[in-house]
XYZ file of C-alpha atoms in Angstrom:
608
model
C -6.458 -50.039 -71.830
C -9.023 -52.094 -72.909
C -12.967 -51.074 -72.948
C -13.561 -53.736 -70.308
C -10.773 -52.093 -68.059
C -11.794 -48.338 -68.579
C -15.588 -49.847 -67.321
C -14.670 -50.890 -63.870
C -12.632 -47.744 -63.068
C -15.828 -45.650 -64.623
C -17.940 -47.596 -61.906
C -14.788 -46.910 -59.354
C -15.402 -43.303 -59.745
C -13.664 -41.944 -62.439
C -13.979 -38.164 -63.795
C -16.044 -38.129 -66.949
C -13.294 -37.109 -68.630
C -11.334 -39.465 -68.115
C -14.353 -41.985 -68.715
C -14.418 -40.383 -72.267
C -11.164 -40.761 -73.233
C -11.193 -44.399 -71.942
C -14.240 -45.134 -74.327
C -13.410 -42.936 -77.540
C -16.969 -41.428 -77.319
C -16.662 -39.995 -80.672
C -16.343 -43.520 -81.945
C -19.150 -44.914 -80.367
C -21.556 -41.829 -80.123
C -20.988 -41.038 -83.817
C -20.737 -37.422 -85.434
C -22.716 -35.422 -83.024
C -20.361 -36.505 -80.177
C -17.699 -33.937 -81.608
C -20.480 -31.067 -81.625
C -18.925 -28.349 -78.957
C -22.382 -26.269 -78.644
C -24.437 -26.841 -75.548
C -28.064 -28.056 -76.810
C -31.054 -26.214 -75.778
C -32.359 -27.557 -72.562
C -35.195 -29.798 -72.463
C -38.089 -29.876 -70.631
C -38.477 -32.214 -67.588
C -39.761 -35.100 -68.754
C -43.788 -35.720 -67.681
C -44.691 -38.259 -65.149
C -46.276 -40.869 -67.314
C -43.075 -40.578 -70.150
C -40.651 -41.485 -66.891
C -43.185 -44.443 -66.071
C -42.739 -45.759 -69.566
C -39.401 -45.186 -69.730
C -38.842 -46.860 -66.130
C -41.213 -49.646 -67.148
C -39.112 -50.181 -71.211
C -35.932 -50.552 -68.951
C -37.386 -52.808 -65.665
C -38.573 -55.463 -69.201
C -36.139 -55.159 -70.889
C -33.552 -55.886 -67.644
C -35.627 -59.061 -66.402
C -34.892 -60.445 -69.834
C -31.318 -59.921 -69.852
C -30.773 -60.912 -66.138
C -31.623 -64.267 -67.157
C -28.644 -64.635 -69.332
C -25.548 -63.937 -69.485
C -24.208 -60.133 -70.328
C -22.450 -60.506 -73.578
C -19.316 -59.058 -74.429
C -21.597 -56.692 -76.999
C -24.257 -56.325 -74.587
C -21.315 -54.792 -71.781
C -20.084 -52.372 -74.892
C -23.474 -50.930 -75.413
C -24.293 -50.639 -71.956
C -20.718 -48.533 -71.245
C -21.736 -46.517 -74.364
C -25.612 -45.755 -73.398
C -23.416 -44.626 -69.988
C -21.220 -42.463 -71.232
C -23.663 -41.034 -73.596
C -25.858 -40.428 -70.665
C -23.146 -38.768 -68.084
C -21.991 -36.451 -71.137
C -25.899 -35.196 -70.820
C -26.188 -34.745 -67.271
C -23.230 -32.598 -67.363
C -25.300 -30.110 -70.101
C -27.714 -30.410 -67.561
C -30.596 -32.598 -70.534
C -31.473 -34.080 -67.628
C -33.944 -36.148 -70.272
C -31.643 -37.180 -72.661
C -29.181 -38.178 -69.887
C -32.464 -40.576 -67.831
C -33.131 -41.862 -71.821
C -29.290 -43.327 -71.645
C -28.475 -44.035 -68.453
C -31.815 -46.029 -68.259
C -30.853 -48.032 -71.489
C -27.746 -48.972 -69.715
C -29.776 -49.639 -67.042
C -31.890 -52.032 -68.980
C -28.366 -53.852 -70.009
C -27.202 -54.233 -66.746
C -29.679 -53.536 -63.827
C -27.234 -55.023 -61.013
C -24.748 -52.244 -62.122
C -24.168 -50.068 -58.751
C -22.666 -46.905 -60.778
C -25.752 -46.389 -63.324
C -28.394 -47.126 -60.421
C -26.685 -43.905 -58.695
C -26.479 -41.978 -61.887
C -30.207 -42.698 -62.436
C -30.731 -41.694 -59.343
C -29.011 -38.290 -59.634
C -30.706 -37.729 -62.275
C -34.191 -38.258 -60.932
C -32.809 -35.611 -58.435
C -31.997 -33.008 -60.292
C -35.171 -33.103 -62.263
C -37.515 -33.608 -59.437
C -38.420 -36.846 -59.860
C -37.533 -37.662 -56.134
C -39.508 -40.795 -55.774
C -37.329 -42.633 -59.230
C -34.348 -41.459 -56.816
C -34.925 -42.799 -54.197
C -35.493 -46.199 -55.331
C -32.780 -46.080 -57.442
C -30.273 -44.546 -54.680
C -31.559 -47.412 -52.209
C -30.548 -50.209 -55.101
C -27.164 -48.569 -55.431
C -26.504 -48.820 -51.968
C -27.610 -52.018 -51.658
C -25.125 -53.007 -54.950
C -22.403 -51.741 -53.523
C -22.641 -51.035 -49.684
C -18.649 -49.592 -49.389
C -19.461 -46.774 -51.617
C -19.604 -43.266 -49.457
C -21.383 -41.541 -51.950
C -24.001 -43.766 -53.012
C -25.352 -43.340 -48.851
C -24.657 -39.197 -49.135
C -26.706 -39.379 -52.355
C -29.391 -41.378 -50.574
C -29.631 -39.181 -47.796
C -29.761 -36.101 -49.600
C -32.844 -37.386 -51.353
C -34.417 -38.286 -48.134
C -33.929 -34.433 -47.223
C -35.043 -33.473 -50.151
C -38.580 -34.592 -48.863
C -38.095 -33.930 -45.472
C -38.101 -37.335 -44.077
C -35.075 -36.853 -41.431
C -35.392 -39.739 -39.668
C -34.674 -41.807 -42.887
C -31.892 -39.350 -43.937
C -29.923 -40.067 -40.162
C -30.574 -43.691 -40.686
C -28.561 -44.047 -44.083
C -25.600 -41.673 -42.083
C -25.686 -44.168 -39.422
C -25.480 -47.321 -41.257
C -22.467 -45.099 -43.740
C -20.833 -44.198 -40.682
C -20.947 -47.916 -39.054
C -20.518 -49.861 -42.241
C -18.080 -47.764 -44.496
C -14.285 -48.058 -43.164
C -13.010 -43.930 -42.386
C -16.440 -42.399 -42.524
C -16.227 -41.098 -39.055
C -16.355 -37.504 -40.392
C -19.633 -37.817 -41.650
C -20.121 -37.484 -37.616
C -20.907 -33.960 -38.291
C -23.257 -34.284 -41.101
C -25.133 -36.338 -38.545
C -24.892 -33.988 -36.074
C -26.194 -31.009 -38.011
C -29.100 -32.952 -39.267
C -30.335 -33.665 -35.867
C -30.212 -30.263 -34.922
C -32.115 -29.089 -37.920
C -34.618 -31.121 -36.633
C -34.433 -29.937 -32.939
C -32.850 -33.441 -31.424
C -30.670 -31.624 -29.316
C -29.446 -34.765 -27.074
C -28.726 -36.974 -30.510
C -26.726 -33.866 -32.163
C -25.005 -33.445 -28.087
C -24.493 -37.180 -28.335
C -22.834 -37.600 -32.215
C -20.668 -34.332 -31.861
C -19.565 -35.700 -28.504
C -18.078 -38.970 -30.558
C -16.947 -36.461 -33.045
C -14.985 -35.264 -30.428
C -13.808 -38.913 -29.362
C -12.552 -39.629 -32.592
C -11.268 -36.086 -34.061
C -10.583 -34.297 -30.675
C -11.569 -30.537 -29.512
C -13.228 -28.622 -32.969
C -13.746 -24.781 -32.661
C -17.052 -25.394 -35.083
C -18.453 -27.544 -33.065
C -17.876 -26.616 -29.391
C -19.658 -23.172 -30.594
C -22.326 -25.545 -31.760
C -22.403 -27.300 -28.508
C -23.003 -24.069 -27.205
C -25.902 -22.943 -29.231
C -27.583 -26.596 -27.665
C -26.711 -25.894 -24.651
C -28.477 -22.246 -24.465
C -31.102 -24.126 -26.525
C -31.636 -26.029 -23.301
C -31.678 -23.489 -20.534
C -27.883 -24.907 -19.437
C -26.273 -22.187 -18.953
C -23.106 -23.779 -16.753
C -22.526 -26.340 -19.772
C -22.223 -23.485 -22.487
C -20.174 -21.784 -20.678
C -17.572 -24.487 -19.734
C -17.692 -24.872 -23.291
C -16.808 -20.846 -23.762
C -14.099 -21.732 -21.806
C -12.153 -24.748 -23.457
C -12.649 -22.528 -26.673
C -10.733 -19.832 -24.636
C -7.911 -22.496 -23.251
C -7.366 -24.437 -26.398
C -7.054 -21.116 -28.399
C -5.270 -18.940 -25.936
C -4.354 -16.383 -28.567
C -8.130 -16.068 -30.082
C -9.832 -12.822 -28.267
C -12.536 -13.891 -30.359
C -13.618 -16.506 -27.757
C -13.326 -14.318 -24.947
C -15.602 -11.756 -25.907
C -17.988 -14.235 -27.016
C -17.648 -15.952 -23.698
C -18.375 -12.149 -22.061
C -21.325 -11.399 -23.716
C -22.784 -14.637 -22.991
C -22.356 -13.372 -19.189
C -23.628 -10.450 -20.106
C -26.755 -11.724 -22.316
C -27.456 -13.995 -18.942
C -26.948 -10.868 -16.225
C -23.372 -12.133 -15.202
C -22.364 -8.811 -14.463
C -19.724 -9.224 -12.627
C -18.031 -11.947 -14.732
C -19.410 -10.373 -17.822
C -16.688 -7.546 -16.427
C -13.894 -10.019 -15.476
C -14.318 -11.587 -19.024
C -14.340 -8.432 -21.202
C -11.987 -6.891 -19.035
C -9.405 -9.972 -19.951
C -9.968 -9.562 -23.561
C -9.082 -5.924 -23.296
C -5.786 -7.149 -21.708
C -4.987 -9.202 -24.794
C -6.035 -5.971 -27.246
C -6.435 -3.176 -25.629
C -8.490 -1.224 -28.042
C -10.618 -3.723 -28.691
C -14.080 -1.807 -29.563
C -15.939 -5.031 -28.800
C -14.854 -5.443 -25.357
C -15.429 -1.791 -24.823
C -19.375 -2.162 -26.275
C -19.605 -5.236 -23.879
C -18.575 -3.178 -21.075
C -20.024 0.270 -21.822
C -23.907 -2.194 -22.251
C -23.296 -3.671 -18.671
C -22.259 -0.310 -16.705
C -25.942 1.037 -18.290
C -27.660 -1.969 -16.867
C -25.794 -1.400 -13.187
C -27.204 2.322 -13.722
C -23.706 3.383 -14.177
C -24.209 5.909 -16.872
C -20.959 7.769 -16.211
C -18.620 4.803 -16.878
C -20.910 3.653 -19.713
C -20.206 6.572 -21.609
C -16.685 6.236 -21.332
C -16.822 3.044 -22.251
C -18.821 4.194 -25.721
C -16.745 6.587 -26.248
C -13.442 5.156 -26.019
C -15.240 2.377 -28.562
C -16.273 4.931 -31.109
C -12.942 6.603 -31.337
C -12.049 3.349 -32.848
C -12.146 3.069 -36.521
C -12.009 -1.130 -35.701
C -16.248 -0.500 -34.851
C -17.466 -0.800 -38.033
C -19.755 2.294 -39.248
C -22.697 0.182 -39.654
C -22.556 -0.607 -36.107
C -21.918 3.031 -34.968
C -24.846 4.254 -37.076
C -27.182 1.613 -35.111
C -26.543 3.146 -32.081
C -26.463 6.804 -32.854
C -30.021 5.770 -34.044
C -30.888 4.390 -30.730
C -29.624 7.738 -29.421
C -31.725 9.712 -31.739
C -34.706 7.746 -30.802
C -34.426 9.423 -27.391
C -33.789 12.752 -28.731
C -34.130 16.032 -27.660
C -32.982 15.127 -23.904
C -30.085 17.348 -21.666
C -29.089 13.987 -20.329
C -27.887 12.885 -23.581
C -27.947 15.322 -25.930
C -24.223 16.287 -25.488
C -23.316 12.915 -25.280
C -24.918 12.022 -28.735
C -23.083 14.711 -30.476
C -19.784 14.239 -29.078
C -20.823 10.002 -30.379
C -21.739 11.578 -33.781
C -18.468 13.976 -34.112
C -16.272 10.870 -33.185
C -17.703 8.572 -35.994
C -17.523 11.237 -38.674
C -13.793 11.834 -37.656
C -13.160 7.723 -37.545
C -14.898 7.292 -40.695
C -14.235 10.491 -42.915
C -15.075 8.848 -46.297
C -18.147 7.680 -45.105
C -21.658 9.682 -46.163
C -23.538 7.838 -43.450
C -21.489 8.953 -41.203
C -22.029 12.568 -41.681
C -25.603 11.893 -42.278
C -26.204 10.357 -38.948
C -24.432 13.320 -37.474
C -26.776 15.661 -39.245
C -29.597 13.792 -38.227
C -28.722 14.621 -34.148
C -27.211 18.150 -35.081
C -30.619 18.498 -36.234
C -32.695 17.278 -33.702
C -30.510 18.733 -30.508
C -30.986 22.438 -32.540
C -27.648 22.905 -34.049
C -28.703 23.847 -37.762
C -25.783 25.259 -39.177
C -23.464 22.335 -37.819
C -26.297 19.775 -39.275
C -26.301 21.769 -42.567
C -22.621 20.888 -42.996
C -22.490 17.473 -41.901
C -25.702 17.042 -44.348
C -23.312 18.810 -47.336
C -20.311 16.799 -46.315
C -22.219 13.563 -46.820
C -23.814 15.034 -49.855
C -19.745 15.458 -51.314
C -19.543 11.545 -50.707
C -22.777 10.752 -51.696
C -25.215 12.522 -53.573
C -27.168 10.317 -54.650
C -29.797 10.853 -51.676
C -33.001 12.598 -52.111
C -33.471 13.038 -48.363
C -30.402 14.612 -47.410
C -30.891 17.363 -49.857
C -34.001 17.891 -48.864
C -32.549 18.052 -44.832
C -29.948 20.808 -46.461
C -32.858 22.961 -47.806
C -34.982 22.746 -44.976
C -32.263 24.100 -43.044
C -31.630 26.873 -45.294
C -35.286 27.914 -44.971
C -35.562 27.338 -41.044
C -32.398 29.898 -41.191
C -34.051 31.988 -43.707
C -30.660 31.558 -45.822
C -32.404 32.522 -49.168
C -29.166 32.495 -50.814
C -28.224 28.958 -49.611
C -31.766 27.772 -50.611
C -31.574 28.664 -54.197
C -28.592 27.517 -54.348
C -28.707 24.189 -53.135
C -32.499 23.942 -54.430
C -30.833 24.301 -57.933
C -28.194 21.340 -57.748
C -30.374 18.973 -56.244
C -32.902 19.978 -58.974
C -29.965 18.782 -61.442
C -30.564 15.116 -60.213
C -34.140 15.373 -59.181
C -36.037 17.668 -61.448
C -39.218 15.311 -60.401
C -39.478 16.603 -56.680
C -42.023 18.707 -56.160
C -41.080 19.820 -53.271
C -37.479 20.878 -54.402
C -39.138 23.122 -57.328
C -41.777 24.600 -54.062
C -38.237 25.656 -52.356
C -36.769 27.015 -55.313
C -39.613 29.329 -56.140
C -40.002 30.397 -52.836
C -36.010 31.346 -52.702
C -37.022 33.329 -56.143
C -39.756 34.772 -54.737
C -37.503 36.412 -51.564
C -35.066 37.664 -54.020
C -37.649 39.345 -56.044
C -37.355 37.549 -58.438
C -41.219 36.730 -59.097
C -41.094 35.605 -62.802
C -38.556 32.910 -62.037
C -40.328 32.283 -58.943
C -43.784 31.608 -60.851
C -42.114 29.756 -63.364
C -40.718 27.355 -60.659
C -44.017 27.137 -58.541
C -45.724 26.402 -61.715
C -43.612 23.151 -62.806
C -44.070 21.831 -58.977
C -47.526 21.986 -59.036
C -48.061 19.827 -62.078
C -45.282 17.280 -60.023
C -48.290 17.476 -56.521
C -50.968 16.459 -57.993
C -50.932 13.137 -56.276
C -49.846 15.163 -52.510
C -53.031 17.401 -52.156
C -51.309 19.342 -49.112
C -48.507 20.358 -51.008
C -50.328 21.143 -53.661
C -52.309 23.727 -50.976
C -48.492 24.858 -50.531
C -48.003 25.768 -53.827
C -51.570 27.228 -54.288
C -51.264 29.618 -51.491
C -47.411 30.875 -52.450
C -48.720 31.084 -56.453
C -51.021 33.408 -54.897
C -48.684 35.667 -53.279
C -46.462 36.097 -56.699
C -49.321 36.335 -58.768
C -50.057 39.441 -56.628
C -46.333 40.594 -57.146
C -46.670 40.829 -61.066
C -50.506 41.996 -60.730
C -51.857 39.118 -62.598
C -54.798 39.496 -59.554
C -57.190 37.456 -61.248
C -54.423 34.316 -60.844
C -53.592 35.444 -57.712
C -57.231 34.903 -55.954
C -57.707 31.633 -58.110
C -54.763 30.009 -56.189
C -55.766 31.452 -52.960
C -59.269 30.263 -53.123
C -58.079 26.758 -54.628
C -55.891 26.755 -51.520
C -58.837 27.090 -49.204
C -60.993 24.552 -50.804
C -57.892 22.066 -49.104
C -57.857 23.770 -46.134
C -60.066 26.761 -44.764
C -58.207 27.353 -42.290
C -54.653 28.225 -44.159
C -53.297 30.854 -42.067
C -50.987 32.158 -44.644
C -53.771 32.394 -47.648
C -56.268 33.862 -45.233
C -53.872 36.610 -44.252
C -51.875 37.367 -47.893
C -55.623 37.479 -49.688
C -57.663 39.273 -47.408
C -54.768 41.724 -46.983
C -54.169 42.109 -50.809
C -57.568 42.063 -51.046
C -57.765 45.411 -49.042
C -55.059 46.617 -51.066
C -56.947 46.785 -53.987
C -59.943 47.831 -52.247
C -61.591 44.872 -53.618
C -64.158 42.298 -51.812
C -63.598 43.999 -48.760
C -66.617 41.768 -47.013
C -64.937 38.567 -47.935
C -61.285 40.313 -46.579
C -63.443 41.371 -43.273
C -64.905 37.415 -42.968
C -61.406 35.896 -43.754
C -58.903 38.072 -41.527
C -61.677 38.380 -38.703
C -61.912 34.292 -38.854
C -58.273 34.279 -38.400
C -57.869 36.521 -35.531
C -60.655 34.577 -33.813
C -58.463 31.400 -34.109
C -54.739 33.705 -33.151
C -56.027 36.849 -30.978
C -52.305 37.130 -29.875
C -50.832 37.360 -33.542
C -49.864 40.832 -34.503
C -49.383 40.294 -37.705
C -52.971 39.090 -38.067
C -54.152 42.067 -35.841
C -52.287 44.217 -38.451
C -54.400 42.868 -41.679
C -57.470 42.621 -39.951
C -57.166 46.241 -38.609
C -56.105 47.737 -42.105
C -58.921 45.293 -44.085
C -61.585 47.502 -41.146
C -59.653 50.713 -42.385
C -60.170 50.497 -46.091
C -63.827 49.610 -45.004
C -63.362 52.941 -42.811
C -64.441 51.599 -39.463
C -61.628 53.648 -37.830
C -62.576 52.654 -34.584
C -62.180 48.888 -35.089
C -59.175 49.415 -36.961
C -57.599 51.405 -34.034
C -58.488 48.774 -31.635
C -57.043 45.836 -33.610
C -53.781 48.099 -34.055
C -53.400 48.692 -30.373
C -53.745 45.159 -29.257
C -51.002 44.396 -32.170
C -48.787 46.763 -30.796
C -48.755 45.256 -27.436
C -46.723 42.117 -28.999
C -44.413 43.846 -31.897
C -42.391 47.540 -32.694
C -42.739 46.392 -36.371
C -42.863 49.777 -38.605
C -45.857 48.800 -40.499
C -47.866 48.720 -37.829
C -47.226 51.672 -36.438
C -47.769 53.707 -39.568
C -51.200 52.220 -39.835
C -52.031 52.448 -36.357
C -50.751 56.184 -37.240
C -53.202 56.387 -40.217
C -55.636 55.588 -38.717
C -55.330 57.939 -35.844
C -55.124 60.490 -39.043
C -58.296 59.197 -39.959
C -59.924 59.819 -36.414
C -58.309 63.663 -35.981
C -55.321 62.828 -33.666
C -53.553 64.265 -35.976
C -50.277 65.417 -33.166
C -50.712 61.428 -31.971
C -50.798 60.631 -36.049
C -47.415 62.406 -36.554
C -45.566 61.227 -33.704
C -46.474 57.118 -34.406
C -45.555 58.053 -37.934
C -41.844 59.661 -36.853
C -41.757 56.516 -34.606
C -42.493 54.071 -37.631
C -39.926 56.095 -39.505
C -36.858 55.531 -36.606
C -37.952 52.094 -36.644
C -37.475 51.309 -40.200
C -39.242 49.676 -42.791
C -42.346 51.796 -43.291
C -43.426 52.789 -46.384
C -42.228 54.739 -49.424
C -44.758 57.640 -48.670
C -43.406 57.834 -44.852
C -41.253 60.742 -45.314
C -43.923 63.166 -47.402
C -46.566 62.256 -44.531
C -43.846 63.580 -41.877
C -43.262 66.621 -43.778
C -46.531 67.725 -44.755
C -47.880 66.445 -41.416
C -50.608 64.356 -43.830
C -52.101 61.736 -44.651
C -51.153 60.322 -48.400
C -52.153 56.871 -49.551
């Protein structure tokens, strides 16, 4: 083939490739043309080095143009081409504009290098170069298809529409079997909201190429666009009779009914697609959302129901209900409903963590802990990767006062997030109920350096540091983390109570245990066990009297065994000493009194 030949199928349209091998690049590009390693890309060239380049080539082309290209001159020109389409692959997009604009400058009236410059320009920005050089290569060669798609995709580049669905129209009028740039046409109309012209061109689309799935839903979307209802849904329908087998199209064509308050055909229509598949979950959603709206709650339920017991609704779908459930949550209407929703998703989707998750989430919130505790340990076995859920599982265990189960799960999840505080809190609390008040300090100690950015739950661990402090005597701690507890919040029920009441234990600060347990029965008159510490804080003070009256009024609420033995010390105290004896016996049946309950029974005394 000779060089002249392998030219005009290059401008024909030729694969680079094959361009190459035409032209023996190696030959005329020299050594480097045989390098294999992609050069380093270069920057974009800067506006004024395009100008100059642009200007060197617009010279340098009105001097050839008026002569004759010479048989050298067409050589060079092929070769600055080639050498210029070899860059634009590697993506030089500077190198490639330096070449293709020296061809350029040997033959400006070429059609294929005015669309390569114009590429070019493109793809590094330079969108005004492009578009002057993508108008010349139409005008060159007015046949080519993909000189006019170049030209328009410039013109979209910058937003100018109108322009862009000018060159489609002249491409589609003037180019011979461009009719299916029809939908290009189309689409860029509605982009720009022209809703009759995109009507219009998919309509002669349709002339030409006959019914299209694509764009009768398109046709569709326009007509909705425009308030027609009637047209988008004779639309819906020749999708439905041209594709008789597609129950696609019939549940879209349903919940379009349904979406416009169709009711009754939004029925007829989902009911028809449940004839051609009659599990169909999507069908059953349509139906189950338009028996709620017709206050039919009964047969909507069914409806969700028999939907969820699918495995064909997706869990993601499943889960966005069960959360529109939960948002509704606690309520008897629906309560048993949402559970029997959240069992039938974890039983269509065993493998799935959010599945259980969700459940837990409305086991939970209707009040069924232990069920919610497994679902949250089930989706924990698929998926334990979730902070939250562990912390759901632990929660429970405390609400249920499972210390066992707390500890335990406290120390796995610890295994994958030693940096929650509030996982360490849990873990030396569980310690702490299993008497186990070194481990438990040692715990609560590493959490509290994790809270220093959460000042409440750093009150949390103040206040429970306090209470194991007291357990291994170190009292001094102890009332440091009470008191740093109450400088968050004065009003801490549980530091108020533990220190004023260990405080009276020791027989220590007795005024400041009188202030703090009398400020908290103020604020709870009805809470015994505040009564309790507030009556045995005015016994170690020896106000018998007050003591016996907060001890009475505690007793009206519990049959606890400590209260009773101090309501029966203090009796001691006043010289109702029969009265004393039988509240201690009582205290004693009860169980849980004190170690000293029995000798005060037998020797009918008071020991402390």
């Amino acid at each position: 083939m000779s060089r002249k030949g392998a030219f005009i199928l290059l401008l024909l349209g030729l694969s680079v490739a094959e361009l190459g091998h035409a032209q023996q690049p190696a030959q005329v590009l020299g050594k480097s043309a045989v390098k294999t390693e992609k050069p380093p890309k270069a920057k974009k060239l800067s506006r004024k080095e395009r100008k100059a380049l642009s200007r060197r080539a617009e010279l340098e082309a009105m001097q050839l143009q008026k002569r004759p290209l010479s048989e050298k001159d067409q050589e060079m020109s092929e070769a600055f081409f080639v050498d210029g389409l070899r860059y634009l692959m590697l993506e030089d997009y500077n190198k490639a504009l330096e070449r293709l604009l020296k061809a350029y400058a040997l033959s400006p009236a070429n059609a294929a290098i005015n669309y390569k410059i114009a590429e070019t320009n493109l793809l590094s920005g330079n969108l005004s170069d492009a578009t002057n050089f993508a108008q010349s290569a139409v005008k060159l060669d007015p046949k080519n298809a993909y000189y006019y798609l170049l030209l328009a995709q410039i013109y979209t580049s910058q937003k100018q529409y109108d322009q862009a669905a000018k060159v489609y129209t002249t491409l589609i009028k003037d180019v011979p079997d461009s009719g299916n740039y029809l939908f290009n046409l189309a689409d860029l109309y509605m982009a720009q909201g022209k809703l009759n012209e995109a009507l219009s061109t998919f309509e002669q689309a349709e002339k030409k190429f006959g019914t299209i799935d694509e764009v009768s839903f398109k046709k569709q979307q326009i007509y909705l666009k425009q308030n027609n209802l009637d047209k988008a849904l004779q639309e819906g329908e020749v999708l439905i009779a041209s594709n008789p087998e597609e129950v696609r199209y019939v549940l879209a064509q349903a919940q379009m009914y349904a979406a416009n308050n169709r009711f009754p055909d939004a029925i007829r229509v989902a009911q028809q697609a449940l004839k051609q598949d009659p599990e169909n979950p999507q069908a059953r959603m349509i139906l189950a959302d338009v028996y709620r709206q017709q206050n039919n709650p009964q047969e909507s339920q069914k409806q969700i129901k028999l939907a969820f017991e699918n495995p064909g609704l997706d869990i993601d779908n499943k889960v966005r209900i069960l959360i529109d459930y939960i948002k509704q949550l606690p309520n008897p209407a629906l309560n048993q409903s949402a559970l029997e929703l959240a069992e039938a998703t974890t039983r269509t989707h065993p493998k799935e963590a959010k599945a259980f998750s969700i459940a837990g989430d409305i086991q939970t919130i209707t009040d069924h802990k232990k069920d919610a505790r497994a679902s949250y340990l089930k989706a924990i076995e698929l998926d334990n990767t979730k902070f939250q859920i562990w912390q759901q599982v632990v929660l429970i265990d405390a609400e249920l006062n499972d210390v066992e189960g707390m500890l335990q799960h406290t120390n796995k999840a610890l295994e994958l997030f030693p940096n929650q505080a509030s996982l360490w809190f849990y873990n030396g609390v569980a310690y702490m109920l299993q008497k186990q008040p070194a481990k438990g300090i040692k715990s609560l100690e590493y959490g509290r350096k994790l809270a220093t950015d959460n000042p409440e739950l750093l009150a949390q661990f103040d206040t429970q540091l306090g209470d194991a402090y007291h357990e291994v005597k170190e009292y001094a701690k102890s009332d440091a983390a009470y008191e740093a507890a109450l400088v968050f919040d004065a009003n801490n029920a549980q530091a108020l109570n533990n220190y004023s009441y260990y405080l009276s234990l020791r027989g220590e600060k007795l005024a400041k245990a009188k202030e703090m347990a009398g400020k908290l029965v103020k604020q709870n008159p009805d809470n015994d066990t505040y009564l309790d510490t507030y009556g045995w804080v005015l016994y170690k003070m020896k106000d018998y009297a007050g003591a016996r009256q907060q001890f009475e009024l505690a007793l009206k609420t519990t049959k606890d065994a400590t209260v009773i033995e101090h309501y029966g010390d203090v009796l001691y105290q006043l010289g109702e000493r029969d009265k004393a004896l039988a509240e201690w016996q009582r205290a004693q049946k009860q169980g849980g009194a004190s170690a000293l309950i029995d000798r005060k029974i037998k020797d009918k005394k008071l020991y402390e």
